[in-house]
Amino acid sequence: MPAYRPEEIEKKWQAHWKAHSTFQAHNHSEKPKYYVLDMFPYPSGAGLHVGHPLGYIASDIVTRFKRLHGFNVLHPMGFDSFGLPAEQYAIQTGQHPALTTDQNIETYIKQLSSLGFSYDWSREVRTSDPAYYKWTQWIFLKLFNSWYNLDTNKAEPLTDLTARFAERGSEGINAAGDADERQVFTAGQWQLFTEQQKLAAVHPYRLAYQQDTYVNWCPGLGTVLSNDEVKDGLSERGGFPVERRLMPQWNLRITAYADRLLQGLDTLDWPDAVKEMQRNWIGKSIGAEVTFPVQDHKNAQIKVYTTRVDTIYGATFLVLAPEHELVDELTTPGQRAAVDEYIAATKRRSERDRMADTKTVSGVFTGAYGLNPVNQEPVQIWLADYVLAGYGTGAVMAVPSGDQRDYVFAQHFGLPIPAISDAQQGLDQQADPTKEGRYINSGIINGLTYKEATPKLIAFLEEKGLGKGKVNFRLRDSIFGRQRYWGEPIPIYYKDGTAYGIAETDLPLVLPEINEYKPTETGEPPLGRAQNWLYRGQYPYELSTMPGWAGSSWYYLRYMDPTNEARFVGEEAEKYWGNVDLYMGGAEHATGHLLYARFWYLFLKDLGLVSSNEPFQKLINQGMILGRSNFVYRINGTNKFVSLGKKDQYETTALHADVNIVENDVLDIEAFKKWREEYGGAEFILEDNGTYLCGVEIEKMSKSKYNVVSPDVLIGKYGADALRLYEMFLGPLEQYKPWNTNGISGVSGFLKKLWRLFHPEDGDLAVTDEPATPVELKVLHKAIRKVQEDIDKFSFNTSVSVFMITVNELTALNSHKRAILEPLTVLLSPYAPHLAEELWQELGHEAGSISSASYPEFREEYLVEDTVVYPIAINGKVREQLQFPATATAAEIETGVLASDFLARFGEGKSAKKVIVVPGRMVNVVV
């Protein structure tokens, strides 16, 4: 065969793998199982750029490595195919989102296949496929028909709850959620309830429930957005204004699982940073719930949660969220206009902006006063946008001497800042939250320490019915509805205004066809446009759809048994695969997706439907590949561009240039003129050597910066194996790395050099069956040991270095022996699978069989040295090196040194007083 031609080899083996289902996993095997999962990609219209495959390449290397070690490996791929981008494109073009989504998926599959990933494509799932989202809807119905029993600490069917209602009413029910929202009734009253009344009584217990909730409403997009989709008060997509609005929304009671989600983190092999982010997001705190009566309002009370009840005597004002339910009732006529204006301004800010803005001080006095429950002192009630309605109680007990944010607020508005501890210092400058010292100005806890004061205050509040000790979590229930079209329909219908779950036998509830994909003229979600869309011909359906994270919360389970029509995953398949052994994906999913997926898994565990304790045992977050942007410099007011070396002579504006028309930072001027119409007549001031040199900056890879490099182009030029190796070679997997296309040519050269070990001078196969020499075996086994260690540590960049060193050493030895090259081919196959398959077949093995080969066994004896070179020193100063057998004893080495001419040459006529031998390292002669 002539020179190495990756374009021919790679297409050949990709076609072979597809035709022979080479990587198909089986749910029944005597082999140990290993489940490798890549995070679900959303198939955007832009396709993949070179930054996307980084994690896929790494997971594929592990997948192939595990197969070589005798594992039955599940390595699937599918698509998170519902989402807002496809819907927005549909609104703009009128084209059904399913069409663009399918087109984008086909592009993704083509690109992923061109990289040689060993996916089991027979298990592909798409969240927008009714056969898949039937089971997403089924899980929702299970949540809808379950409650969380705090006594058993698990989810249970609502039928168990209603049976208890019938037996003894609502008394003694210990359920997750807000007890204040629930009715109190006897068993007799329950029996007399109508169907509607029973459902109303049950609804606040459900794990999937409907409630008026503050959401990020975007009128321009006609939908609710998550906090992640809002930036600086605008939608990330389209830049439309977003406001906080109270709307009826479906919620999932993830808060019921807060403590279990927290405890489970200790069992996981995840990056510490990710686990810490989840701990902070869950935000467990131990404190007290305190009730402040409202002066002149007999039935009005403000509940606050505090972790520092010991500071309650220093609470000089209360701060409510502008959305708090009591605001309207408490606001006095004189403050009405100011309060209304402040609330209107707050609606234009997202929760994220309000939480992040620690510099702006804003607020408004309601005119009302609360009463401090421990001393009956009146405290002003203010509104401030740093308090959020959905966090805790939506009210804060402000202690300005102990909390800096309260301190700044109090200073700004001239509110009192009394000291409450004899250890507080510098209160004229800032708050001091110390727990040291003893309390002053603090009534019943005067003179006590923190440890003494806290239980005494809680006991006092509980005795007076004004508070209680409580564990709280920052985590909030998940808003589950979206006012969009392109998502899973929520399987709910309404009868006389009451929500019912559709029968499981009627699943899937398929998205109806509609004529437009935007909200109706009356403000209903897009599904309001569906004609005659009624459950069993008479009951209206829920018009919201599920959020994007619904389908991605359980997809890893469907991969185990994707064609099962009777169950979301078969029992045997689920028990065989258990959980995911290695999950690879971006750190941007540290809280959202990973938290929701764990929540759904724990819920399914409660129902006895899954067998492990957690879904993902090991998690790796690959770093981002950053773009290497190029810049041209336009002289201001002209269409003339000056090269980097001469730009300081002019006033210029730096403009991004397409990196695909730049090589080694030199601009292809003719291509630049053709790139954009306005540059067609551009003039250029060049370097002295006649080239145009571009500027360089490392930044995020993005279409807007024209620094996106398509893998298709590089595969066409260098081959997929070269791209795979180069992405791994860029640096440690978990770090951010700048992309530089120029470096891939070196990796391409390495593969050609490897090819020539089999095909000297690009000629015919010249592998011999001669026995390997000790030197050749040493080179091979050094590589086997190091690559094994590297893959076990997910240190893929150092493995590529090892391959390069090994090939260089074997080339220098002119080694063409099967005993060396055959194991080397297997060793390389996870990284460069196409070339390895080709060489494996040339070595006489069955076509496509390298995946079922055995990984080369490392043998220590090939690295044992026959001799050791010892540095020889006189009085600690090295003067000579002498070689001794590796088996030589200290006495034999001492005799050999003294028998040599070493002392005669370096001892200055002195005799040896002592000879110190450090075995395997050095010898020191003391004279």
PDB file of C-alpha atoms in Angstrom, residues 160-170 185-188 190-191 198:
ATOM      1  CA  ASP A 160     -51.895   5.735  50.664  1.00  0.00           C
ATOM      2  CA  LEU A 161     -52.417   9.341  51.761  1.00  0.00           C
ATOM      3  CA  THR A 162     -56.130   9.411  50.911  1.00  0.00           C
ATOM      4  CA  ALA A 163     -56.598   6.125  52.772  1.00  0.00           C
ATOM      5  CA  ARG A 164     -55.129   7.806  55.871  1.00  0.00           C
ATOM      6  CA  PHE A 165     -57.422  10.797  55.344  1.00  0.00           C
ATOM      7  CA  ALA A 166     -60.416   8.457  55.277  1.00  0.00           C
ATOM      8  CA  GLU A 167     -59.229   6.749  58.467  1.00  0.00           C
ATOM      9  CA  ARG A 168     -58.212   9.719  60.657  1.00  0.00           C
ATOM     10  CA  GLY A 169     -58.346  12.938  58.636  1.00  0.00           C
ATOM     11  CA  SER A 170     -55.390  15.272  58.209  1.00  0.00           C
ATOM     12  CA  PHE A 185     -60.161  18.213  58.492  1.00  0.00           C
ATOM     13  CA  THR A 186     -61.454  15.116  60.256  1.00  0.00           C
ATOM     14  CA  ALA A 187     -62.095  11.693  58.753  1.00  0.00           C
ATOM     15  CA  GLY A 188     -65.806  12.444  58.846  1.00  0.00           C
ATOM     16  CA  TRP A 190     -63.238  13.922  54.385  1.00  0.00           C
ATOM     17  CA  GLN A 191     -66.024  11.439  53.767  1.00  0.00           C
ATOM     18  CA  LYS A 198     -61.002  16.033  47.917  1.00  0.00           C
TER      19      LYS A 198
END
